[in-house]
C-alpha positions as YAML, in Angstrom:
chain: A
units: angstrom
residues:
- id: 1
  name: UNK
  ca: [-4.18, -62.21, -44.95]
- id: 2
  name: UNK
  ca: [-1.53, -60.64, -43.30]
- id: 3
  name: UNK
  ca: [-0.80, -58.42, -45.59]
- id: 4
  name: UNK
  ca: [-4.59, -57.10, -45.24]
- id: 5
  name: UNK
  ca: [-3.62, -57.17, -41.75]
- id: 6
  name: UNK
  ca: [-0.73, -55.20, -42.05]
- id: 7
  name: UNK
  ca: [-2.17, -52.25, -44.39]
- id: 8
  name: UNK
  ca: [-3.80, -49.19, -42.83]
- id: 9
  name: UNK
  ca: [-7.55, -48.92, -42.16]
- id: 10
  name: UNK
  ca: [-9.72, -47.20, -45.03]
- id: 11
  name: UNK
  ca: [-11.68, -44.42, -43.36]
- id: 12
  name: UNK
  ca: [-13.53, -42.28, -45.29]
- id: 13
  name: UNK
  ca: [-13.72, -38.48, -45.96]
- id: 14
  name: UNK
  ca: [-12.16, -36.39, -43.21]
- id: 15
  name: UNK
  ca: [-13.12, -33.19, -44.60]
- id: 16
  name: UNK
  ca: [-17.10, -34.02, -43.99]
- id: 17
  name: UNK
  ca: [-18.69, -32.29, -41.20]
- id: 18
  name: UNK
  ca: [-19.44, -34.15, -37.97]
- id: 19
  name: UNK
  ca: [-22.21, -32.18, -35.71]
- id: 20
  name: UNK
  ca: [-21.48, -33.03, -31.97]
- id: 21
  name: UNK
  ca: [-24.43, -31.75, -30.18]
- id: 22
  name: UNK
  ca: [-23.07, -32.88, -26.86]
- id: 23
  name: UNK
  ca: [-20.36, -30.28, -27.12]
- id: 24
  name: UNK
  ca: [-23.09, -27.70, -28.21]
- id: 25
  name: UNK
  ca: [-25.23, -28.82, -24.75]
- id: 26
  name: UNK
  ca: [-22.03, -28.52, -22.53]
- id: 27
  name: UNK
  ca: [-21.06, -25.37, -23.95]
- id: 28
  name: UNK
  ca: [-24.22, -23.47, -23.32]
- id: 29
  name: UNK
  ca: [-24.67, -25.48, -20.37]
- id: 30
  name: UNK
  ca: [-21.64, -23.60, -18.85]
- id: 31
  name: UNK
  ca: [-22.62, -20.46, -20.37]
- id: 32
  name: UNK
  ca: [-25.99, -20.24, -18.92]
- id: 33
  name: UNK
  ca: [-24.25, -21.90, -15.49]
- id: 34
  name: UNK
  ca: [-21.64, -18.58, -15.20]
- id: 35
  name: UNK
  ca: [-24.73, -16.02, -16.32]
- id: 36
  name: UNK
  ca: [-27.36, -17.48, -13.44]
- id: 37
  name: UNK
  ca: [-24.11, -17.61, -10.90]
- id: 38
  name: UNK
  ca: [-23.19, -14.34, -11.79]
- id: 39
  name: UNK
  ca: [-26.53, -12.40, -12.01]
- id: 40
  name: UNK
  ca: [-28.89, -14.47, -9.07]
- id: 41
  name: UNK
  ca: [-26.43, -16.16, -6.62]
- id: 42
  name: UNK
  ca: [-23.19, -13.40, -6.62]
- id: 43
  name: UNK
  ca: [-25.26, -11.04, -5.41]
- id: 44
  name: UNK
  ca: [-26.92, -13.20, -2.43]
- id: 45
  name: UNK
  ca: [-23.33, -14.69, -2.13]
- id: 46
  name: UNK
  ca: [-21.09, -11.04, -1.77]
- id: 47
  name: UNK
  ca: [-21.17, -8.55, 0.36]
- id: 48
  name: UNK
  ca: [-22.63, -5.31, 0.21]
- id: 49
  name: UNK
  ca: [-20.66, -2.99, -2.25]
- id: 50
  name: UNK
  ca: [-18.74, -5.89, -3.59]
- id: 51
  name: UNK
  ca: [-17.90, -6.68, -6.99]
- id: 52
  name: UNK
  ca: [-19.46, -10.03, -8.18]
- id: 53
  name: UNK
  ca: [-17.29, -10.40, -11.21]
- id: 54
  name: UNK
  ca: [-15.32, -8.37, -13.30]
- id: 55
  name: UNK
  ca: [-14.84, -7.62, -16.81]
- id: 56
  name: UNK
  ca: [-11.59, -9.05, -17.25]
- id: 57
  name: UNK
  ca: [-13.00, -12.57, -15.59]
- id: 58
  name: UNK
  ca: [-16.04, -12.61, -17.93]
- id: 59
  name: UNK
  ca: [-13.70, -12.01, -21.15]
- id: 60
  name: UNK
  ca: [-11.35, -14.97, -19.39]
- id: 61
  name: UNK
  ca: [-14.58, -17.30, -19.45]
- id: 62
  name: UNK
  ca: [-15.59, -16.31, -22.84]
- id: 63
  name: UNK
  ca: [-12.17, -17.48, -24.00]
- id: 64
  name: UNK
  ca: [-12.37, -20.70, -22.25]
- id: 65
  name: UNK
  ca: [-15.79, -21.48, -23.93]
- id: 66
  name: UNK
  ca: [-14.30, -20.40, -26.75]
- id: 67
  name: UNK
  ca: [-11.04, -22.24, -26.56]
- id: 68
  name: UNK
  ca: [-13.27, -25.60, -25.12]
- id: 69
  name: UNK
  ca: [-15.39, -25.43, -28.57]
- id: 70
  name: UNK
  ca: [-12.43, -25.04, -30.49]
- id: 71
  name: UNK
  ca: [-10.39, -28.31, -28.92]
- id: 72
  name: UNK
  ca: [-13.88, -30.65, -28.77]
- id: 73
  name: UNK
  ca: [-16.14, -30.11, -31.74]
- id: 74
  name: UNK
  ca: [-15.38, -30.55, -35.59]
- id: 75
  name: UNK
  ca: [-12.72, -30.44, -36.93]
- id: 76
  name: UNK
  ca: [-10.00, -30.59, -34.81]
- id: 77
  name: UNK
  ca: [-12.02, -33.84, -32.33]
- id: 78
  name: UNK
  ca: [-12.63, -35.75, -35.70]
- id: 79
  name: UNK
  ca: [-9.44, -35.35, -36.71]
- id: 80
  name: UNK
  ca: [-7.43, -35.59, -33.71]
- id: 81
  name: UNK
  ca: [-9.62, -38.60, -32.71]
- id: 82
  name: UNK
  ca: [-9.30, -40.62, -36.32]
- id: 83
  name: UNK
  ca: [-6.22, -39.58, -38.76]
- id: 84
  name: UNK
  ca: [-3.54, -37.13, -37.16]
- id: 85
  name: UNK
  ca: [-1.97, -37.67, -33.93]
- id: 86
  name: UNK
  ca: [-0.26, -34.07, -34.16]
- id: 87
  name: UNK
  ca: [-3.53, -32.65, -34.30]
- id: 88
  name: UNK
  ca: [-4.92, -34.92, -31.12]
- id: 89
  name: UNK
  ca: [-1.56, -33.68, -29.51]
- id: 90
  name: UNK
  ca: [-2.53, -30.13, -29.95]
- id: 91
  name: UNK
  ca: [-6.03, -30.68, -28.64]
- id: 92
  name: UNK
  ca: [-4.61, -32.15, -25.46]
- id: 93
  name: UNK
  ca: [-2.10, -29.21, -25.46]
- id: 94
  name: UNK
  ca: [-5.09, -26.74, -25.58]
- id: 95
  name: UNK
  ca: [-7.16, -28.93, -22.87]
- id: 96
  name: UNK
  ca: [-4.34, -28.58, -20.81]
- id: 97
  name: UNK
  ca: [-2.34, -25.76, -20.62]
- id: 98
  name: UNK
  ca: [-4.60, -23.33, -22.15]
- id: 99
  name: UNK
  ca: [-8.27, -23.70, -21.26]
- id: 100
  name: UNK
  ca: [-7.90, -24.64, -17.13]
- id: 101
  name: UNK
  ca: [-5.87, -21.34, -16.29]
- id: 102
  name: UNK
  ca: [-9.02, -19.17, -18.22]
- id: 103
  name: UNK
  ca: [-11.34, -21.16, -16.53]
- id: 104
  name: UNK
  ca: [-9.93, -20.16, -12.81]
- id: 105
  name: UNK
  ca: [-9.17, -16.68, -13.78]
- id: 106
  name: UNK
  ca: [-12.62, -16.44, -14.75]
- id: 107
  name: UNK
  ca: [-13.72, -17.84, -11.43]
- id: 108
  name: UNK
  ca: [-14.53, -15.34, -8.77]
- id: 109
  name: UNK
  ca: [-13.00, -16.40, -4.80]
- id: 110
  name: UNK
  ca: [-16.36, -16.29, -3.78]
- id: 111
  name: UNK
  ca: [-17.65, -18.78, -6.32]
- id: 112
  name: UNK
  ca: [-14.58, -20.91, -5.76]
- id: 113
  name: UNK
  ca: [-15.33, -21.09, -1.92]
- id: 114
  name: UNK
  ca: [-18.96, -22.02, -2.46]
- id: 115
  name: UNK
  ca: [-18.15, -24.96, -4.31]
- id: 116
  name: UNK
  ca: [-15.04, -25.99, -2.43]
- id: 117
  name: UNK
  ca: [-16.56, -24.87, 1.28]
- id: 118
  name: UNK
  ca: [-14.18, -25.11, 4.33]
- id: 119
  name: UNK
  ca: [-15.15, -28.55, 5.01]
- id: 120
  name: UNK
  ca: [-13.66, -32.10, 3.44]
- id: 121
  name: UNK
  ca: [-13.31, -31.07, -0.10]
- id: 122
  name: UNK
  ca: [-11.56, -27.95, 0.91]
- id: 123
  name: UNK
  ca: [-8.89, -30.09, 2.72]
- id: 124
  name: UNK
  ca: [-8.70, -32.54, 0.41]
- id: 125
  name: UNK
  ca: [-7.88, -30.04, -2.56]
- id: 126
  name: UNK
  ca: [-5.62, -28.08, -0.65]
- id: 127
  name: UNK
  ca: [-3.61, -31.45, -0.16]
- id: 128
  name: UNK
  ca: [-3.70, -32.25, -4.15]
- id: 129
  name: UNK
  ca: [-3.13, -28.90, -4.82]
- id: 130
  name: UNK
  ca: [0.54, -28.79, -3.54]
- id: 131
  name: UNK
  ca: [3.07, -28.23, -6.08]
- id: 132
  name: UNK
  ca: [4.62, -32.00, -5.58]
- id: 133
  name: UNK
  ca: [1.09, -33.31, -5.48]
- id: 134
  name: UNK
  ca: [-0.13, -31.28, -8.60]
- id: 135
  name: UNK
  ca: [2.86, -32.73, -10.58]
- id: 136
  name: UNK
  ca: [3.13, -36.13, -10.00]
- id: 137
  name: UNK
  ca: [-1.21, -35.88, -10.77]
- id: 138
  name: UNK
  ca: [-0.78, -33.67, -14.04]
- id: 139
  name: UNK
  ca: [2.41, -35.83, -15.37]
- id: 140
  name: UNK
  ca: [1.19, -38.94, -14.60]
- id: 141
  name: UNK
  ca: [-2.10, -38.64, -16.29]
- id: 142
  name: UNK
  ca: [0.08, -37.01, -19.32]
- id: 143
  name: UNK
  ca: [2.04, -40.27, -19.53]
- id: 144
  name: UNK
  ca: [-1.18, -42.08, -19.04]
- id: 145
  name: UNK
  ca: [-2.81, -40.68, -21.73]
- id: 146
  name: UNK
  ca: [-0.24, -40.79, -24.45]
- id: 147
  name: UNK
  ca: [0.41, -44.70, -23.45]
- id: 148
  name: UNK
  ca: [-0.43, -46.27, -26.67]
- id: 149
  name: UNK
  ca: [-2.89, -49.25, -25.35]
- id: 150
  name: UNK
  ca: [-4.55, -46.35, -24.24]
- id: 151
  name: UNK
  ca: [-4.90, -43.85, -27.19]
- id: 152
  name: UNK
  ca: [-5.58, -46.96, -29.30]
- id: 153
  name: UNK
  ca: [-8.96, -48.05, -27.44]
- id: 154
  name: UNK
  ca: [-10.00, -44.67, -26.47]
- id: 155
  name: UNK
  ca: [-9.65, -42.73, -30.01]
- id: 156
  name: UNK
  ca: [-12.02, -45.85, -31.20]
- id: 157
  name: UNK
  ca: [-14.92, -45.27, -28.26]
- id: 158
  name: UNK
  ca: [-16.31, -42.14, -28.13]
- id: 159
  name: UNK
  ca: [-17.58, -42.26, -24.45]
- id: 160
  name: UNK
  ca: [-14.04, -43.15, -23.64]
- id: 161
  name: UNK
  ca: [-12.36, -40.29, -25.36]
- id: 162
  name: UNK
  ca: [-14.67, -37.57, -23.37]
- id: 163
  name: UNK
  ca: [-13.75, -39.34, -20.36]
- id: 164
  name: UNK
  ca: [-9.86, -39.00, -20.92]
- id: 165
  name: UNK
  ca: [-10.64, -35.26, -22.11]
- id: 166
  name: UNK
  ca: [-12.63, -34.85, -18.44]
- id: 167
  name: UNK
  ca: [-9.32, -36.80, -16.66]
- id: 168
  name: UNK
  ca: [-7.05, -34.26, -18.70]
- id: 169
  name: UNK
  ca: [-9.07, -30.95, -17.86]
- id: 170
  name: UNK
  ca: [-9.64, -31.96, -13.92]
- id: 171
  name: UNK
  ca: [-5.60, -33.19, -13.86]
- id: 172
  name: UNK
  ca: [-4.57, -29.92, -15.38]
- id: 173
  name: UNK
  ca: [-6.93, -27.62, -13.25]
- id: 174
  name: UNK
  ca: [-5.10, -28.57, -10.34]
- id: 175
  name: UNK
  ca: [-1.92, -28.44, -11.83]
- id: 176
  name: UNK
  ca: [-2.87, -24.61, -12.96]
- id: 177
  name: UNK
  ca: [-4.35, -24.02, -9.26]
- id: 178
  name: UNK
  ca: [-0.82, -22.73, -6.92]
- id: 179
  name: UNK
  ca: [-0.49, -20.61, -9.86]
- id: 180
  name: UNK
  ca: [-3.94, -19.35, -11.38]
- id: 181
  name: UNK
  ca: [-6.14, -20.17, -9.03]
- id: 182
  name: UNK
  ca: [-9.04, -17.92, -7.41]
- id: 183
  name: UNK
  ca: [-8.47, -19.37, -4.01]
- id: 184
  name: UNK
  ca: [-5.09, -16.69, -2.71]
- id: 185
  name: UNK
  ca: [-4.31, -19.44, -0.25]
- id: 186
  name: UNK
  ca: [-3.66, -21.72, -2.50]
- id: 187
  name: UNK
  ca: [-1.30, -19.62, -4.77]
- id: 188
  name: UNK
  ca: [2.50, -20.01, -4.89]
- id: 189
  name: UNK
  ca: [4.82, -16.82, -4.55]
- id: 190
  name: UNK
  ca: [5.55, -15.50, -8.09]
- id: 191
  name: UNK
  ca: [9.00, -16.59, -8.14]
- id: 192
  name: UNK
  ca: [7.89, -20.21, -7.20]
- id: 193
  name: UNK
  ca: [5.04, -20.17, -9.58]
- id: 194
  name: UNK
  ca: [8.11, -19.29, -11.95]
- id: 195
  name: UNK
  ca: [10.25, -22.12, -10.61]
- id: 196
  name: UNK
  ca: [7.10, -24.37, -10.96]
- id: 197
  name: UNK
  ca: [5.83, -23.70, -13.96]
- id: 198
  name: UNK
  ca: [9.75, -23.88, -15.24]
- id: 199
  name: UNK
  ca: [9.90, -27.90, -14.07]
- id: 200
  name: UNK
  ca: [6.12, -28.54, -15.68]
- id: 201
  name: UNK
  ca: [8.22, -27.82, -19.03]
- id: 202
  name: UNK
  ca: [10.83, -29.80, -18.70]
- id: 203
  name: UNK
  ca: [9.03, -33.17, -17.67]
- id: 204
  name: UNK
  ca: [7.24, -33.50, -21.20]
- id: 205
  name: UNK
  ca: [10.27, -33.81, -22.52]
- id: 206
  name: UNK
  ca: [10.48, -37.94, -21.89]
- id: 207
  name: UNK
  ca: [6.91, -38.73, -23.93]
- id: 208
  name: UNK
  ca: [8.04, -36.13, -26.43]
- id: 209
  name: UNK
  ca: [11.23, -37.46, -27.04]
- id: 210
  name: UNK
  ca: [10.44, -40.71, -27.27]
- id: 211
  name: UNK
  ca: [7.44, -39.91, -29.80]
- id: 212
  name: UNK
  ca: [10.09, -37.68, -31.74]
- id: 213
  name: UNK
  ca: [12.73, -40.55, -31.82]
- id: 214
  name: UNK
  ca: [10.88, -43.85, -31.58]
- id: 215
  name: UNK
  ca: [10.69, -46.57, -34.56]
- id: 216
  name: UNK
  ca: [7.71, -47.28, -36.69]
- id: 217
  name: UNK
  ca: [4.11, -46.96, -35.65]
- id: 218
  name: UNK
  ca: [3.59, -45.96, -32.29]
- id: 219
  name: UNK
  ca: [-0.23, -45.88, -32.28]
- id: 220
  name: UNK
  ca: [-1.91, -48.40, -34.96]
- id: 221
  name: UNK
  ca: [-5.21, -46.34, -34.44]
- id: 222
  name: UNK
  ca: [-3.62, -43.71, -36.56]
- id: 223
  name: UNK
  ca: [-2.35, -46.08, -38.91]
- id: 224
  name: UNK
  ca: [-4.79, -45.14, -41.87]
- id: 225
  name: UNK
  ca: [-6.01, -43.90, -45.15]
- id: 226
  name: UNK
  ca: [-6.10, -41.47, -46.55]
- id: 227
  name: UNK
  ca: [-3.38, -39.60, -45.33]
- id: 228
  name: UNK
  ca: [-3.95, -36.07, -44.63]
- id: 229
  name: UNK
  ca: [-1.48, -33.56, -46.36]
- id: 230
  name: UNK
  ca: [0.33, -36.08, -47.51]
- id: 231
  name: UNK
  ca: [2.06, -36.47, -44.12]
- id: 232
  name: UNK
  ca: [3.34, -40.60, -42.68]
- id: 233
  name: UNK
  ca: [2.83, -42.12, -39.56]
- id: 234
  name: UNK
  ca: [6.39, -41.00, -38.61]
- id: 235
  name: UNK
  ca: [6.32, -37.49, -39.46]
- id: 236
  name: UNK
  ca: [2.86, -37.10, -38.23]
- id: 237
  name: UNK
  ca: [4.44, -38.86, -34.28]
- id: 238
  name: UNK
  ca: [7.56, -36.38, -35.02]
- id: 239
  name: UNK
  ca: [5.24, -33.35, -34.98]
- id: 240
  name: UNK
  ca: [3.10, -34.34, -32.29]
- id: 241
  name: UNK
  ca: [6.43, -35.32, -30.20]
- id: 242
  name: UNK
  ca: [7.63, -31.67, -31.39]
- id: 243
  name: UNK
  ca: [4.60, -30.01, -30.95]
- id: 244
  name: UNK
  ca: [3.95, -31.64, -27.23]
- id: 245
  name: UNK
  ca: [8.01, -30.43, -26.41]
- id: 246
  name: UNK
  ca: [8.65, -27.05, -28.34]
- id: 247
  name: UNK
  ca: [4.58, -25.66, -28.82]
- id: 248
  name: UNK
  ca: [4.18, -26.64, -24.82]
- id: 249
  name: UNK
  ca: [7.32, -25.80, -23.63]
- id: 250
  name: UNK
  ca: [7.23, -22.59, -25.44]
- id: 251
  name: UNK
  ca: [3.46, -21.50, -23.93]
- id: 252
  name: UNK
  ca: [4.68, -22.19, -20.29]
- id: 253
  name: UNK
  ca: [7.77, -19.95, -21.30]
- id: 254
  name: UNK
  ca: [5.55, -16.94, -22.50]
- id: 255
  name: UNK
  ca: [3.44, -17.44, -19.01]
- id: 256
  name: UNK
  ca: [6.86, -17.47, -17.49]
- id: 257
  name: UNK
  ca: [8.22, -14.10, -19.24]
- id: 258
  name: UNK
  ca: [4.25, -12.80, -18.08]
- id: 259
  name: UNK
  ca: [5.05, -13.34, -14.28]
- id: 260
  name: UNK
  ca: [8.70, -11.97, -14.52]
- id: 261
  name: UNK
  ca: [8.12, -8.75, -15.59]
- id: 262
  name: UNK
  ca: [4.84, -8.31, -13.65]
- id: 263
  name: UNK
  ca: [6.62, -9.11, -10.66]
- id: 264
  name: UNK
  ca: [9.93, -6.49, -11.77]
- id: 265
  name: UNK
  ca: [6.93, -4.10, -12.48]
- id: 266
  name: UNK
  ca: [5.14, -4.74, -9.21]
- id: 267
  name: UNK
  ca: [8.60, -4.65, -6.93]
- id: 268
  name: UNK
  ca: [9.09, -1.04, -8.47]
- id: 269
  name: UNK
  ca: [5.84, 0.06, -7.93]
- id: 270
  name: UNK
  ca: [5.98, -0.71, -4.48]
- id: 271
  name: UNK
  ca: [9.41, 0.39, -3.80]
- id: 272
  name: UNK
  ca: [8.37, 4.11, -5.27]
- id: 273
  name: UNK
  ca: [5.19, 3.89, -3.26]
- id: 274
  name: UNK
  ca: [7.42, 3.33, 0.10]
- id: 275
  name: UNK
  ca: [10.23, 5.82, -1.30]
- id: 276
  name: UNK
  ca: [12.92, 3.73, -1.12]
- id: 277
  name: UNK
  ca: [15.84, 4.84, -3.98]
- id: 278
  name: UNK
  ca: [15.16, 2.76, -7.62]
- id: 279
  name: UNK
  ca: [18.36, 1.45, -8.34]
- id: 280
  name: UNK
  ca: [18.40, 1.34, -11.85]
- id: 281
  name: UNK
  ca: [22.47, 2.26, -12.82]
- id: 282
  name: UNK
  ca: [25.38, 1.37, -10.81]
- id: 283
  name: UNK
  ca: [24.72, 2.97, -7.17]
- id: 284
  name: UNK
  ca: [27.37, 5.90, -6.04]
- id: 285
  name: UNK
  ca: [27.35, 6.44, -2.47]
- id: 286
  name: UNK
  ca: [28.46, 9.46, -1.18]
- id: 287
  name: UNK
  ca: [30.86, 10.14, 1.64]
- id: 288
  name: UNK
  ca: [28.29, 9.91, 4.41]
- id: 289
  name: UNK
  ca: [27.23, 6.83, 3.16]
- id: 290
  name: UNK
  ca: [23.96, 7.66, 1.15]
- id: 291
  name: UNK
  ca: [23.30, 6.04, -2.12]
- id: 292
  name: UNK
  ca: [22.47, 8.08, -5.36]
- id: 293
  name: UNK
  ca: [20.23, 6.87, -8.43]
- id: 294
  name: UNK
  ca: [20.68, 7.90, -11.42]
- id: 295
  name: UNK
  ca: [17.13, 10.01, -11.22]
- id: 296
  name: UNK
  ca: [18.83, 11.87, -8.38]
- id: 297
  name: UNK
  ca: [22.33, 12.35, -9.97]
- id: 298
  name: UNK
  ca: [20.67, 14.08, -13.26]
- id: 299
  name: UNK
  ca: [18.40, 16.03, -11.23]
- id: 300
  name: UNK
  ca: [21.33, 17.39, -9.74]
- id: 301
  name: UNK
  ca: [22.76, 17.88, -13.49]
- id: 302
  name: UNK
  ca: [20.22, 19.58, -14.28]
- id: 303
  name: UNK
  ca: [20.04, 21.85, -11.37]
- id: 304
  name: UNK
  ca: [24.06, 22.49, -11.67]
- id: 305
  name: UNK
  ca: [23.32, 23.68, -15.35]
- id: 306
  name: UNK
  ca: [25.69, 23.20, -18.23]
- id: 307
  name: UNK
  ca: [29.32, 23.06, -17.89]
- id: 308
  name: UNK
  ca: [31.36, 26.16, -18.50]
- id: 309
  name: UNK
  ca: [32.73, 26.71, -21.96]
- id: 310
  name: UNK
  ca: [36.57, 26.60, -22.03]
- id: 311
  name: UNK
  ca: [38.05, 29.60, -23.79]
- id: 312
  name: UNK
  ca: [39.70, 29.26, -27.11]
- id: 313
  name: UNK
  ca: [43.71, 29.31, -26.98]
...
């Protein structure tokens, strides 16, 4: 008997096709949501002249619906949610760091401060939505969720699992608001959103290290049969402990590298729109004190013309 006990559950195939149609319903839910919002209340909701939403937010929601069907229907849910914690890990990874910042760059301000108003809920979100606030929520219900009591019982209850998914989204929505969010007040300077987004990297790195390192089975719900590509219950926690440190870590990075060089792009822009000298080489500065660039040293090259060809000895 305990040997029985001991051995992993039989499941059977996980190749076969599971239909969800709850996922279907949610997704076109949300799809015909964003169309009557954006055709029938945006233009009630705007003012004259303008813009309701743009291109670049529809393609942004398109991805999130998109990247939503992706992490919650077949086959990555089945999976995730019966035989490979890696794969569950990267679910979570795209619940949480990819799909909330599409879904607030595809919300227009004006949408955002219908739903939020100026009253209670306004207050209240501007309170959560502090960076200290936003971390402590967003890490807390990461270490929450990868607690093994509470993968174990929620991976085997259905109703339960959607619920942690709803927990994870919501968490991460605020986490993603001082940085992506439609509300400007609410947004962080770009170097702090740098500096922010910087220390949301680094704090994985407890639950992924101790998934990478830890001994024998850390969840017993993923303790089963068959064994997909031929992969154990360590190296499958390994990956996911990887995948939650390096394939994280290395997303917040590239958003990272995306501010930076906006920002460099954006300070230059606005330093040629006021006129002020691009420093781009080593300054010289002339005897009265005026700095040169190198645009204005080789324009002065060029209007010197070549140097003078030394005659041959």
């Amino acid at each position: 008997m305990d040997l029985l006990a001991a051995a992993p559950a039989l499941r059977g195939d996980p190749w076969r096709w599971q239909p969800h149609p709850e996922v279907w319903a949610l997704v076109a839910g949300l799809a015909l949501a964003y169309w009557w919002a954006m055709t029938r209340v945006g233009p009630r909701a705007t003012r004259p002249g303008e813009t309701v939403v743009t291109r670049r937010q529809v393609a942004w929601f398109v991805a999130a619906l998109v990247t939503l069907e992706v992490a919650a229907d077949w086959p990555v849910h089945d999976i995730g949610e019966r035989y490979l914690f890696g794969i569950h890990m990267g679910q979570h990874l795209l619940l949480s760091l990819v799909l909330p910042p599409m879904v607030l760059l595809a919300t227009p301000t004006w949408l955002a401060r219908m739903v939020v108003g100026q009253g209670t809920a306004y207050r209240v979100l501007r309170r959560l939505a502090r960076p200290v606030a936003a971390t402590l929520i967003f890490n807390g219900v990461v270490a929450l969720t990868h607690w093994p009591a509470m993968v174990n019982v929620s991976v085997s209850n259905g109703a339960l699992h959607y619920g942690v998914h709803v927990v994870v989204v919501a968490s991460a929505l605020l986490m993603w608001l001082p940085v992506a969010g439609p509300l400007p007040e609410l947004r962080l300077t770009v170097p702090v959103q740098m500096g922010y987004l910087f220390l949301q990297s680094i704090l994985p790195t407890v639950p992924a290290g101790w998934l990478t390192f830890a001994d024998g089975v850390v969840y017993e719900a993923y303790d089963v049969l068959p064994r997909l590509f031929g992969t154990s219950v360590a190296s499958d926690q390994q990956f996911a402990g990887m995948l939650m440190k390096v394939g994280g870590g290395a997303f917040l990075w590239t958003v990272i590298a995306v501010l930076f060089f906006r920002f460099a792009l954006r300070q230059e822009q606005n330093d040629r729109d006021r006129g002020l000298p691009l420093d781009r080489r080593a300054p010289v500065r002339t005897a009265d004190g005026q700095v040169l660039t190198w645009e204005q040293v080789e324009r002065e090259l060029q209007r010197a013309g070549p140097a003078p060809v030394e005659p041959d000895r």
